[in-house]
Short mmCIF file of C-alpha atoms in Angstrom, two decimals:
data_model
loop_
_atom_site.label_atom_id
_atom_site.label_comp_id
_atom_site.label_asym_id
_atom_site.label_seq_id
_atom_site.Cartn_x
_atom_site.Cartn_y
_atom_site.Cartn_z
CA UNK A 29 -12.73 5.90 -8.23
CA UNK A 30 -13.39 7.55 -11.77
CA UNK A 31 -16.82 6.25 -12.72
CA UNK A 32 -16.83 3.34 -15.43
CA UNK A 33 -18.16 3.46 -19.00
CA UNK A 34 -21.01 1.33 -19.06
CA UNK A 35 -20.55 -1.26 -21.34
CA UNK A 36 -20.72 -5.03 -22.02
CA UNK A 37 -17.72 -5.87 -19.96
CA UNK A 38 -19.58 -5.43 -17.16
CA UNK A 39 -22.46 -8.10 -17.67
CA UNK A 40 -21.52 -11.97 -17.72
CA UNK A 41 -24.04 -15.01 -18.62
CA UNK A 42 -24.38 -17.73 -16.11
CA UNK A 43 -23.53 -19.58 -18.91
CA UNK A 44 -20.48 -18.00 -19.83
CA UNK A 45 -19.70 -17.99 -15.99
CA UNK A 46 -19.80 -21.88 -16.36
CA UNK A 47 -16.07 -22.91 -16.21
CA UNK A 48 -14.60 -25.93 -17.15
CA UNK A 49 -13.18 -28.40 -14.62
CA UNK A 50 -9.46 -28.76 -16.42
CA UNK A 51 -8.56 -25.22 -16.49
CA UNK A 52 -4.90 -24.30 -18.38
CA UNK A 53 -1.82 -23.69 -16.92
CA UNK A 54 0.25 -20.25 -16.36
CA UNK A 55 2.57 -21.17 -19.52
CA UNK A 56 3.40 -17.63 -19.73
CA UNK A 57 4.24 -16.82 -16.18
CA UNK A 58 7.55 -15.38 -14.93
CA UNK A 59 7.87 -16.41 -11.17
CA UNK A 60 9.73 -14.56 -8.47
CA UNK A 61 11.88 -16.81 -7.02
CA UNK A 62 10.22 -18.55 -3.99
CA UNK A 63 10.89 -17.47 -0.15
CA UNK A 64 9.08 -18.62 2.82
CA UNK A 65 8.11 -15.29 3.12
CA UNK A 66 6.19 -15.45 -0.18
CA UNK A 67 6.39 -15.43 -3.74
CA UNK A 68 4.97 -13.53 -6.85
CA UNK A 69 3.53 -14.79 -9.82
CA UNK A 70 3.80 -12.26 -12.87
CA UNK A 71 1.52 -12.97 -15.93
CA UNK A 72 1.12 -11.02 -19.18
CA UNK A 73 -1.62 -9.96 -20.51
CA UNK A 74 -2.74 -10.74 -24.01
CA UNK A 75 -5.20 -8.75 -26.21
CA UNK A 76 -8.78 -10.05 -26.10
CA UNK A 77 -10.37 -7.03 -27.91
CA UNK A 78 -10.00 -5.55 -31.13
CA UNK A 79 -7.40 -7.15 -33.57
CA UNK A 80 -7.27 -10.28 -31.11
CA UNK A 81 -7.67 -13.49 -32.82
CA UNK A 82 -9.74 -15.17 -30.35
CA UNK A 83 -13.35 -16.67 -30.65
CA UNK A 84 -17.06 -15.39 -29.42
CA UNK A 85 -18.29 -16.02 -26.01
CA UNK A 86 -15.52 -14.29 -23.21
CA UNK A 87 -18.04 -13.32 -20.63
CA UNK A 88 -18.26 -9.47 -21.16
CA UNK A 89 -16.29 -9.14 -24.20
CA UNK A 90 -17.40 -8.05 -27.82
CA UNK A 91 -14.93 -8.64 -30.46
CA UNK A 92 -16.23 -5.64 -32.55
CA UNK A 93 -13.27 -3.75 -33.73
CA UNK A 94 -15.21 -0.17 -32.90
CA UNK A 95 -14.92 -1.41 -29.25
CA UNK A 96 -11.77 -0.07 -27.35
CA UNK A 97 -8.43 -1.94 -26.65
CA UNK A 98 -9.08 -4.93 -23.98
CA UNK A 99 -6.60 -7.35 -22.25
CA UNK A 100 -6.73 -10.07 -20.05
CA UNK A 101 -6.78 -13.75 -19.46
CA UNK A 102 -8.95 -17.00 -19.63
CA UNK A 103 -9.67 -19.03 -16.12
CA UNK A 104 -6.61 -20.71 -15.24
CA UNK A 105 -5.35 -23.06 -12.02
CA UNK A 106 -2.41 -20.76 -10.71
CA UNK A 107 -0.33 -21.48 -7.43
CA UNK A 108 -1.74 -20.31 -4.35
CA UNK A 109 -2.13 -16.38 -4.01
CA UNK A 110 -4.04 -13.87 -1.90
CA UNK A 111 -3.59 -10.83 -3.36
CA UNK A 112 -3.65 -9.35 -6.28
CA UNK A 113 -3.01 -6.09 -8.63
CA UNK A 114 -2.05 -4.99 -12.15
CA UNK A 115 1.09 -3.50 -13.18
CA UNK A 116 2.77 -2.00 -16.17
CA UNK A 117 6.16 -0.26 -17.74
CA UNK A 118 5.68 2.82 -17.40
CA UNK A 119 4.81 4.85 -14.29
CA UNK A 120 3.80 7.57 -16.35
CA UNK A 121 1.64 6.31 -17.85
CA UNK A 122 -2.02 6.14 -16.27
CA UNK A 123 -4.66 2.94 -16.67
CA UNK A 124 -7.86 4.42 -17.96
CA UNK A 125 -10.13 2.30 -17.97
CA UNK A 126 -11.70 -0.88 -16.37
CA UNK A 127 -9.96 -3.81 -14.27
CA UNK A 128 -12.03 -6.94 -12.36
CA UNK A 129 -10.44 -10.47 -11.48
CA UNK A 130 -12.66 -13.04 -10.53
CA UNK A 131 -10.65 -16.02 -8.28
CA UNK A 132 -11.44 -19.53 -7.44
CA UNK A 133 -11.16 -20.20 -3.49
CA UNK A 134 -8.32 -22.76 -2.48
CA UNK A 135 -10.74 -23.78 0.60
CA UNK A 136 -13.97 -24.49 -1.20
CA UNK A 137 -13.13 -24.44 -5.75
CA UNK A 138 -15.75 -22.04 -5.98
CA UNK A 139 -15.56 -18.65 -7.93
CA UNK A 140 -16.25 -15.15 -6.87
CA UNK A 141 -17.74 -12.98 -8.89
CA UNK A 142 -16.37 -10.02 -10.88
CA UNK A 143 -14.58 -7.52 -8.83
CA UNK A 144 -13.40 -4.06 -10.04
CA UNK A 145 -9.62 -3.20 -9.09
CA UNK A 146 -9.13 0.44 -8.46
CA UNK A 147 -7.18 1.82 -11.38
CA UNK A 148 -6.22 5.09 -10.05
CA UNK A 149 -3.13 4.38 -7.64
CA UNK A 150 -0.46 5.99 -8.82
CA UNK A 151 -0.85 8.99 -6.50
CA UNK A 152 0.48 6.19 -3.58
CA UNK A 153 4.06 6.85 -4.85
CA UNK A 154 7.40 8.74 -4.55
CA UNK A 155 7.85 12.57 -5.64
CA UNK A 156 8.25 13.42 -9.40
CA UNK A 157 12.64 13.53 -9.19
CA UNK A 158 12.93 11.61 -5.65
CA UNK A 159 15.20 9.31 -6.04
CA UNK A 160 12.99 6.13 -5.24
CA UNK A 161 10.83 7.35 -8.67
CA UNK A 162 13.90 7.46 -10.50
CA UNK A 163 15.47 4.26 -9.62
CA UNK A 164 14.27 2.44 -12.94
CA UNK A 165 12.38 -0.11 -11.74
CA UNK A 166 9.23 1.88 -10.89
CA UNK A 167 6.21 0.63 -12.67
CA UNK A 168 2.89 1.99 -13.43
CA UNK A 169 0.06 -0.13 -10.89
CA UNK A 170 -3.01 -0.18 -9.88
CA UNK A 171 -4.48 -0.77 -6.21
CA UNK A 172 -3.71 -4.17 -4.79
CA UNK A 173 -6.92 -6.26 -3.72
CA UNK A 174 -7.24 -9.18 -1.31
CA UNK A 175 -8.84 -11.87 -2.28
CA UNK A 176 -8.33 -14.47 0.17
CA UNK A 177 -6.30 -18.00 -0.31
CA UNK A 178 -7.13 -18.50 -4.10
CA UNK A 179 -5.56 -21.06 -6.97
CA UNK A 180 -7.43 -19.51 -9.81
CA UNK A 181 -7.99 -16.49 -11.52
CA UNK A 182 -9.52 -14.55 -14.62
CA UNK A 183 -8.67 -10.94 -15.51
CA UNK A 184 -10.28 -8.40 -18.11
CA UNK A 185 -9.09 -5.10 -18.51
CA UNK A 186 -10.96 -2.54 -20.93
CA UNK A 187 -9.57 0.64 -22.40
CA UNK A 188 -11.62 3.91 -21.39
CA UNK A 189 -12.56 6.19 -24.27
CA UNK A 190 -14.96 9.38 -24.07
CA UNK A 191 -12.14 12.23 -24.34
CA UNK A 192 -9.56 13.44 -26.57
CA UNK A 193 -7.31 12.63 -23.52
CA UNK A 194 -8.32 9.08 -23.30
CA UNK A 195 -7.24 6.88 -26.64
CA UNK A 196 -8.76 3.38 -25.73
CA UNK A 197 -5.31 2.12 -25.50
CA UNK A 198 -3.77 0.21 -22.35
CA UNK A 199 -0.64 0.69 -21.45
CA UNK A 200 2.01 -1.33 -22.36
CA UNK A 201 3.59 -4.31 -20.70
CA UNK A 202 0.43 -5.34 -18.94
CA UNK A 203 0.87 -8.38 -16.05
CA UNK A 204 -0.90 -9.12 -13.37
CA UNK A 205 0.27 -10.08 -10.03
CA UNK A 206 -0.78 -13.27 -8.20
CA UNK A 207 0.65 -12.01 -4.34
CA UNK A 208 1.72 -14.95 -1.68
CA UNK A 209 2.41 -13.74 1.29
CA UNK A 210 3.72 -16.80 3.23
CA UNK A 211 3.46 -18.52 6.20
CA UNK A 212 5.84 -17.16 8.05
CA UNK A 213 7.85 -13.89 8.04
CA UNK A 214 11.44 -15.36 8.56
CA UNK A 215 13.87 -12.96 6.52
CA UNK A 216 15.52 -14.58 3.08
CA UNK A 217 17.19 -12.59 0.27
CA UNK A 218 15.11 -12.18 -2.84
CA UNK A 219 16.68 -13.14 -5.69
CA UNK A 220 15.40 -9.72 -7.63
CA UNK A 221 16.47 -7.29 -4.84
CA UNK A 222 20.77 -8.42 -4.72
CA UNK A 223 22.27 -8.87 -1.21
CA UNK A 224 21.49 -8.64 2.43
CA UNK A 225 24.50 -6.36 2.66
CA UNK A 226 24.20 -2.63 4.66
CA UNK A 227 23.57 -0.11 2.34
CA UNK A 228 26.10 3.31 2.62
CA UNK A 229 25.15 6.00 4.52
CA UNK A 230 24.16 3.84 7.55
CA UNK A 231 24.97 5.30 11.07
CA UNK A 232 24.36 2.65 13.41
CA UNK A 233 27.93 1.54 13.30
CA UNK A 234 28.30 -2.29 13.74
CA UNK A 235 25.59 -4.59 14.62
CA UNK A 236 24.99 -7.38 16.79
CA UNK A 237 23.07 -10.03 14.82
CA UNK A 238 20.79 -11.96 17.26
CA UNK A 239 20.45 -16.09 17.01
CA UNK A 240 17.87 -16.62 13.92
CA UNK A 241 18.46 -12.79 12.75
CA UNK A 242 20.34 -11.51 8.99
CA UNK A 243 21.84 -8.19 9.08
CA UNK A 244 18.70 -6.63 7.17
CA UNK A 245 16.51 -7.67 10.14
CA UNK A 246 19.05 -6.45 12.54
CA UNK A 247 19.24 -2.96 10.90
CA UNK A 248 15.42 -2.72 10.53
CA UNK A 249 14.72 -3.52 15.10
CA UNK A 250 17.73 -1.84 15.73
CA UNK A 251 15.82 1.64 14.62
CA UNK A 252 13.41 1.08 16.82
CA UNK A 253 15.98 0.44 19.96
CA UNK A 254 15.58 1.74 22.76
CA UNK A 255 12.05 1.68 22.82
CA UNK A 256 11.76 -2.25 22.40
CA UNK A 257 14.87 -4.64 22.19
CA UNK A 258 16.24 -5.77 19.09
CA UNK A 259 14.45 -8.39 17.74
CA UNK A 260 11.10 -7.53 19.32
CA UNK A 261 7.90 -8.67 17.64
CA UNK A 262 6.30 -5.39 19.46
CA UNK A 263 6.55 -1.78 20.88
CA UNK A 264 4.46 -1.71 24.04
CA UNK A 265 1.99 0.83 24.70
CA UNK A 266 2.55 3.47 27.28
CA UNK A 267 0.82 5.84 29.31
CA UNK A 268 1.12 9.63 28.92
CA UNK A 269 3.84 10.30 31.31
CA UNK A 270 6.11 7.13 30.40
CA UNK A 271 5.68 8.37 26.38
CA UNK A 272 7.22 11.42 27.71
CA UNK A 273 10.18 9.64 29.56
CA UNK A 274 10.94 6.95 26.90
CA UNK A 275 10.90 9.99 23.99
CA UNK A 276 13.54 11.85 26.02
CA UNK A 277 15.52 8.54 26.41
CA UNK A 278 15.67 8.17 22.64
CA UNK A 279 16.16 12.24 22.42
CA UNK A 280 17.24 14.46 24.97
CA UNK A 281 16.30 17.28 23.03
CA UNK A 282 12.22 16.03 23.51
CA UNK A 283 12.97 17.73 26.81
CA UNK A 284 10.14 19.27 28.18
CA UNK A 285 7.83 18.69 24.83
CA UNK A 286 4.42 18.82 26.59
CA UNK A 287 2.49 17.62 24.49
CA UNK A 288 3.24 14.17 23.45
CA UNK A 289 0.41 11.34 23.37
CA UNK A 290 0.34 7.81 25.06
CA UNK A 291 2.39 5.80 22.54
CA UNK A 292 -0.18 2.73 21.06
CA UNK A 293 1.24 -0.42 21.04
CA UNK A 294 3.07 -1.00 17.58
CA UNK A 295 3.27 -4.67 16.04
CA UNK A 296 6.98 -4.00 14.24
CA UNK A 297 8.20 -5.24 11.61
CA UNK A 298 9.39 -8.19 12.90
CA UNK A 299 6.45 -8.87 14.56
CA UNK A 300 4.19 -8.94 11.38
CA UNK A 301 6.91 -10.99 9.80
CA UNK A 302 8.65 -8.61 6.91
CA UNK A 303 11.13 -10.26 4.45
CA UNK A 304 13.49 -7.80 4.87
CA UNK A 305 15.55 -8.89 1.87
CA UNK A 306 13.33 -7.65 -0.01
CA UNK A 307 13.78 -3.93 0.37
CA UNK A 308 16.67 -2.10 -0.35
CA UNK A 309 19.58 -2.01 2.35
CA UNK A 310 19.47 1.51 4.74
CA UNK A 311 17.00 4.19 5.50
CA UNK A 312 15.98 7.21 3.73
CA UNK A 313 14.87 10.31 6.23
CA UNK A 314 12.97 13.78 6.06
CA UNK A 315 13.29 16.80 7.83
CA UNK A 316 11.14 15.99 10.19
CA UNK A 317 7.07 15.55 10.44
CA UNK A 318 4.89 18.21 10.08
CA UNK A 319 1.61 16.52 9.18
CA UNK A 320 0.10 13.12 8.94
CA UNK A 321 -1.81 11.71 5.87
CA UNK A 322 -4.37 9.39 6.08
CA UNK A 323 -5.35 6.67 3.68
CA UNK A 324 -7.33 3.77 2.70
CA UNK A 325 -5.28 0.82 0.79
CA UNK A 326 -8.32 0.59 -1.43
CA UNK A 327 -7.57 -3.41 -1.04
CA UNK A 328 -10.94 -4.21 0.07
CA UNK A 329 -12.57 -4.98 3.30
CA UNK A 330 -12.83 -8.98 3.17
CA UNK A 331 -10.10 -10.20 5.72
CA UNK A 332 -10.08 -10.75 9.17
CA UNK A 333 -7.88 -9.08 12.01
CA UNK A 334 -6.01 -11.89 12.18
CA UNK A 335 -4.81 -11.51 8.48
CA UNK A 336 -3.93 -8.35 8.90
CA UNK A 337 -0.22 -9.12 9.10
CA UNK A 338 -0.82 -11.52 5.76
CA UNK A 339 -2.22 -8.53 4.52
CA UNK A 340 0.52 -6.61 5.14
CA UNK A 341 3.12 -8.63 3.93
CA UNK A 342 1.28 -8.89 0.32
CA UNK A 343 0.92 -4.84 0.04
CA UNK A 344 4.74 -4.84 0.92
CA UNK A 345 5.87 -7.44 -1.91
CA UNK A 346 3.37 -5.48 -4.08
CA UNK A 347 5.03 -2.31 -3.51
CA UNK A 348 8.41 -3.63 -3.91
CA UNK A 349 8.66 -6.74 -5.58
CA UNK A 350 5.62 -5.67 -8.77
CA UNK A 351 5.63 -1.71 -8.61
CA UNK A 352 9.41 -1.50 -8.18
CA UNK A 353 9.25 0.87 -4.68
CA UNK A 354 12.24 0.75 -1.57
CA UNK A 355 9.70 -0.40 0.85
CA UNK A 356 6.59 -0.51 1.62
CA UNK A 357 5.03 3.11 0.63
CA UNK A 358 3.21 3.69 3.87
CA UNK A 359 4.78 4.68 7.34
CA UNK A 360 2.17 3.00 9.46
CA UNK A 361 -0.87 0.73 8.63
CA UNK A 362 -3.89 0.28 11.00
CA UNK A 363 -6.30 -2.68 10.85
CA UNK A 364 -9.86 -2.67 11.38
CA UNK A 365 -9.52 -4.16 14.85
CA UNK A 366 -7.48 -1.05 15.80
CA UNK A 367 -4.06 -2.39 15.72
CA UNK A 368 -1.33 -0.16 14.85
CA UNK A 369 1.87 -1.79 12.60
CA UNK A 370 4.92 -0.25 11.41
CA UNK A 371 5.44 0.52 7.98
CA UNK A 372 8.59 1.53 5.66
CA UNK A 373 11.64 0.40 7.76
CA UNK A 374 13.59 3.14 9.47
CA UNK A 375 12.18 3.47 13.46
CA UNK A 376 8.83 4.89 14.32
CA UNK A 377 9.78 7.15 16.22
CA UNK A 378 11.84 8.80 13.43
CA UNK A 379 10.69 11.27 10.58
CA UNK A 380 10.94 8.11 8.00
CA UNK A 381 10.69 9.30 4.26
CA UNK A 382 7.62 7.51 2.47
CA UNK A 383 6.11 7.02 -0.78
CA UNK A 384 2.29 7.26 0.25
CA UNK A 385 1.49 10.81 -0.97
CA UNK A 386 2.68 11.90 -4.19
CA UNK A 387 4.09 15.45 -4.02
CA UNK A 388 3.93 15.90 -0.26
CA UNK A 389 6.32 12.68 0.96
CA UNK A 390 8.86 15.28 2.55
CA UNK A 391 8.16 16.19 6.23
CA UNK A 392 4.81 14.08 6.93
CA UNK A 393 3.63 10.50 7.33
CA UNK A 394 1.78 8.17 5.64
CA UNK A 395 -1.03 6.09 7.70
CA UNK A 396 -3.00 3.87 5.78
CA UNK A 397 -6.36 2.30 7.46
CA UNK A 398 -6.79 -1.62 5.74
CA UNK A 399 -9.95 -1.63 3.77
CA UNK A 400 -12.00 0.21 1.29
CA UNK A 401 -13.97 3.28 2.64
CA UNK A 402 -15.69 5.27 -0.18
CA UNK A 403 -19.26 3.55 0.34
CA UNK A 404 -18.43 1.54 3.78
CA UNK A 405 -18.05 3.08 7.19
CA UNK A 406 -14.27 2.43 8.55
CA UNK A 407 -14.78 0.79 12.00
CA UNK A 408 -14.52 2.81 15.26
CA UNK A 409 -11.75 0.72 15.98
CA UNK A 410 -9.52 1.95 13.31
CA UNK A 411 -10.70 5.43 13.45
CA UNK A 412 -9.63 5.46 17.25
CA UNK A 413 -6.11 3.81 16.60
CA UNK A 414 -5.24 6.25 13.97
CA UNK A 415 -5.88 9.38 16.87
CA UNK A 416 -3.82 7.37 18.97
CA UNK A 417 -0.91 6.90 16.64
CA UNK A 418 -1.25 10.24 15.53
CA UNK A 419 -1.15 11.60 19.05
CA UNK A 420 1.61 10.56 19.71
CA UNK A 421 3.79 10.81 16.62
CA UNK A 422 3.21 14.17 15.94
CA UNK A 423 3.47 14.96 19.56
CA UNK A 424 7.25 13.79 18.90
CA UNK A 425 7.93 16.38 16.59
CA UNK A 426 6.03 19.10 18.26
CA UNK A 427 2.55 19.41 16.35
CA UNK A 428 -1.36 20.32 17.16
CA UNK A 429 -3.00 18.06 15.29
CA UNK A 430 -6.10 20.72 15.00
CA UNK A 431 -3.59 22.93 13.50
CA UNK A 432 -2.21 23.75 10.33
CA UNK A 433 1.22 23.01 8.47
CA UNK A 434 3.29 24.80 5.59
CA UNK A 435 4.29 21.91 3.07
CA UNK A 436 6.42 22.27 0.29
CA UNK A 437 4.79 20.68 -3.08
CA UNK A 438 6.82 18.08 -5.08
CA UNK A 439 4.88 17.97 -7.79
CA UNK A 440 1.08 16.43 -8.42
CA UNK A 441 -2.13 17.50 -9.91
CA UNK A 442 -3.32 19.69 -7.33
CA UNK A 443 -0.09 21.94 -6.75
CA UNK A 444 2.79 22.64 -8.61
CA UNK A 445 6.39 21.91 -7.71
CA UNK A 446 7.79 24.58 -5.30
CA UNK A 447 4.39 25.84 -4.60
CA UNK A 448 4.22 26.07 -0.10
CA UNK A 449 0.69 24.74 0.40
CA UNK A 450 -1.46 25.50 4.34
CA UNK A 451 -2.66 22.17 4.92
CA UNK A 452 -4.60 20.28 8.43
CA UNK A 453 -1.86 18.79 10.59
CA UNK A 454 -3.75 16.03 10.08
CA UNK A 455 -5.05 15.45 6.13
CA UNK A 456 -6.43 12.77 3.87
CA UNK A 457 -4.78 11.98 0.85
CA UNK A 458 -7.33 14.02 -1.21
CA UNK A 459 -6.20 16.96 0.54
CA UNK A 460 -2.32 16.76 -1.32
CA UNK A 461 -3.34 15.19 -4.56
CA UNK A 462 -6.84 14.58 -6.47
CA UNK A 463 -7.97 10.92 -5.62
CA UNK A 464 -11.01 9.24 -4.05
CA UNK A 465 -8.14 8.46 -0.95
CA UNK A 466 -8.81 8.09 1.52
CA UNK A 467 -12.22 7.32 0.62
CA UNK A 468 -15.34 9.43 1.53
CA UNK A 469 -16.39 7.94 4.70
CA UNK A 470 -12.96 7.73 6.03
CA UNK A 471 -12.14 11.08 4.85
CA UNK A 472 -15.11 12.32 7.02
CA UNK A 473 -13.79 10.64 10.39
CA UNK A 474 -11.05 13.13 9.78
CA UNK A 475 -12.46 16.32 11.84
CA UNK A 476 -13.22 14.33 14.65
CA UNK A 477 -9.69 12.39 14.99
CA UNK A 478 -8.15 16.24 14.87
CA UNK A 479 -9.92 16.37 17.96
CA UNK A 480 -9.44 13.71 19.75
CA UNK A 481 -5.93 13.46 19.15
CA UNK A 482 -5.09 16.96 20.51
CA UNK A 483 -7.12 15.73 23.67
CA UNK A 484 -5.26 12.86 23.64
CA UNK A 485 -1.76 15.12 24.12
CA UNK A 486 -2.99 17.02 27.05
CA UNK A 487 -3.59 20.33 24.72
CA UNK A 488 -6.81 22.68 26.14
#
């Protein structure tokens, strides 16, 4: 994360931290309808710094006009959320500057402190010219952060300024957005996303839809058939030699591949309880998968295992739902108790096409690790479950994961479209694009995963 101006948005009085017991009401929020799989609550932003016609006293805030742009809002009740991020219109358009929400807990009514948002997301996204980018509904974001069951909230975001690339002006269209991921996972159409209806280009030919099961949820287990029936809430794990049988079953032409890791158990779709109305219909595919990215969500490190699938859900109706993506950007996501999940819809065994590296999405995979892990150590757990996964994934299509891979740039600020770029087999996010991703410590566990995940496929 780009460091921060130091300024008075940082500091708060206890005083000023001293809330009232009424709090207002989210007049101006625009609600996505409600599902049992969640809901989002979308709230503008309105000006708080220069030019705003507001009085002294917002914890942080100056009203000197010399002071650069700042939005936000007051402490208000909201309805229950758990995670949350800030987007805007244009996905060009980058957020320099300074974001931190502070939230009131459901459980006990207390606040949390400030807490910075990371700003700097938009490398987590579709190729410059993919279709997904060009869709029209893309929006500018930054990093999603859980924050636990909350019914309150208070944003401030402050313009950067410093260069003559950096104005002091937000971008426009400002909202933030209050994430509710649900209960339960059971699969309803979204009222922003159109119908449940198979989109063209689909192969499968017809499909059996299972008591309790819409088409969309059908499509999405069907990829993974034959390795787990349809409708399975898991992929079981599997020792060396079965991986080896039960990748030929799916493809005869994984004949004699040698070097293919024990599969990890895989909690599917299904199984961490996707609203699968919410995506668009069919699957998009690459070539096939030459190397693996790794990344951090950059959504902080305060949940438990066992909302890891409540996690998951919320980063999903963030990417879709608030930043305007197909799916959920990643191909895989790993918790820090080790456990592996499928990501974007499409079969995990297949060379899915994500949106988790901007300018290197064709031919690789996208594996993000739940937490923050620039100044905290990702758990041994996690580290371990991403060899695994990569082990036997890449095994699938034939790579060393100590090797090296010839990738075709899309576009980004490290290479330039067309350019072939020698990267690791296995690479961090940094690696394809400058970003803190997948933060420092994480990025560091990388060298040894190379290695254990080659011995993991049998290689010398």
């Amino acid at each position: 994360m780009r460091g921060f101006l130091a300024s008075s948005i940082g500091v708060a009085t206890a005083a000023a931290l001293a809330l009232p017991l009424a709090l207002p009401t989210t007049a101006l929020a625009e609600t996505a309808p409600a599902t049992p799989a969640g809901s989002t609550q979308s709230l503008p932003l309105v000006p708080l710094g220069p030019g705003a016609d507001r009085g002294p006293g917002l914890p942080g805030m100056s009203a000197s006009p010399r002071l650069p742009e700042t939005q936000g809002l007051a402490a208000r009740e909201v309805r229950t959320f758990s995670l949350v991020g800030v987007v805007w219109d244009d996905v060009s358009t980058e957020l320099n500057g300074r974001v931190q929400v502070r939230t009131r807990s459901a459980a006990t009514s207390s606040w949390s402190d400030w807490q910075d948002v990371e700003t700097h997301n938009g490398e987590h996204a579709a190729d410059p010219g993919a279709t997904e980018r060009g869709s029209g509904r893309v929006r500018g974001s930054t990093a999603p952060l859980w924050v636990g069951e909350s019914n309150g909230v208070e944003v401030r975001v402050q313009a950067e300024t410093g260069t003559h690339e950096i104005t002091g002006k937000l971008p426009s269209g400002m909202r933030i957005e209050l994430i509710d991921p649900g209960a339960t996972g059971r699969d309803t159409t979204d009222g922003k996303n159109g119908s449940p209806a198979l989109g063209d280009g689909d192969d499968k030919g017809e499909l059996t839809l299972l008591p309790g099961m819409t088409m969309p949820m059908t499509e999405s287990s069907s990829a993974n058939v034959p390795m787990a029936p349809l409708g399975a809430g898991e992929i079981s794990a599997l020792d060396k030699a079965d991986s080896s049988a039960d990748a030929v079953l799916a493809d005869s032409a994984l004949a004699g591949a040698p070097y293919i890791g024990p599969r990890p158990r895989i909690v599917t779709r299904k199984g961490w309880g996707a609203d699968e109305g919410l995506r668009e219909s069919g699957f998009v595919y690459t070539n096939t998968v030459k190397a693996a990215f790794v990344h951090h969500t950059a959504s902080g490190n305060n949940y438990a295992c066992k909302d890891a699938p409540a996690v998951i859900r919320s980063l999903y109706r963030y990417h879709v739902v608030s930043s305007g993506w197909r799916d959920i950007g990643y191909n895989f996501a790993v918790d820090k108790c080790g456990t592996v999940y499928e990501g974007r819809a499409g079969g995990v065994a297949k060379p899915v096409l994500g949106a988790h590296t901007m300018g290197f999405n064709t031919d690789s995979m996208g594996v993000a690790v739940i937490g923050t892990f620039t100044s905290t150590a990702p758990p041994k757990a996690a580290v371990d479950a991403v060899a695994r996964l990569t082990a036997w994934k890449l095994g699938l299509f034939g790579r060393d994961p100590r090797g090296k891979a010839t990738l075709k740039s899309g576009g980004g600020n490290l290479y330039a479209k067309g350019r072939n770029v020698s990267m690791n087999v296995i690479s961090g996010h940094r690696d394809g694009f400058a970003t803190e991703c997948p933060g420092r410590l994480l990025y560091g566990q990388l060298p040894p995963t190379r290695t254990t995940s080659a011995k993991l496929q049998g290689r010398p």
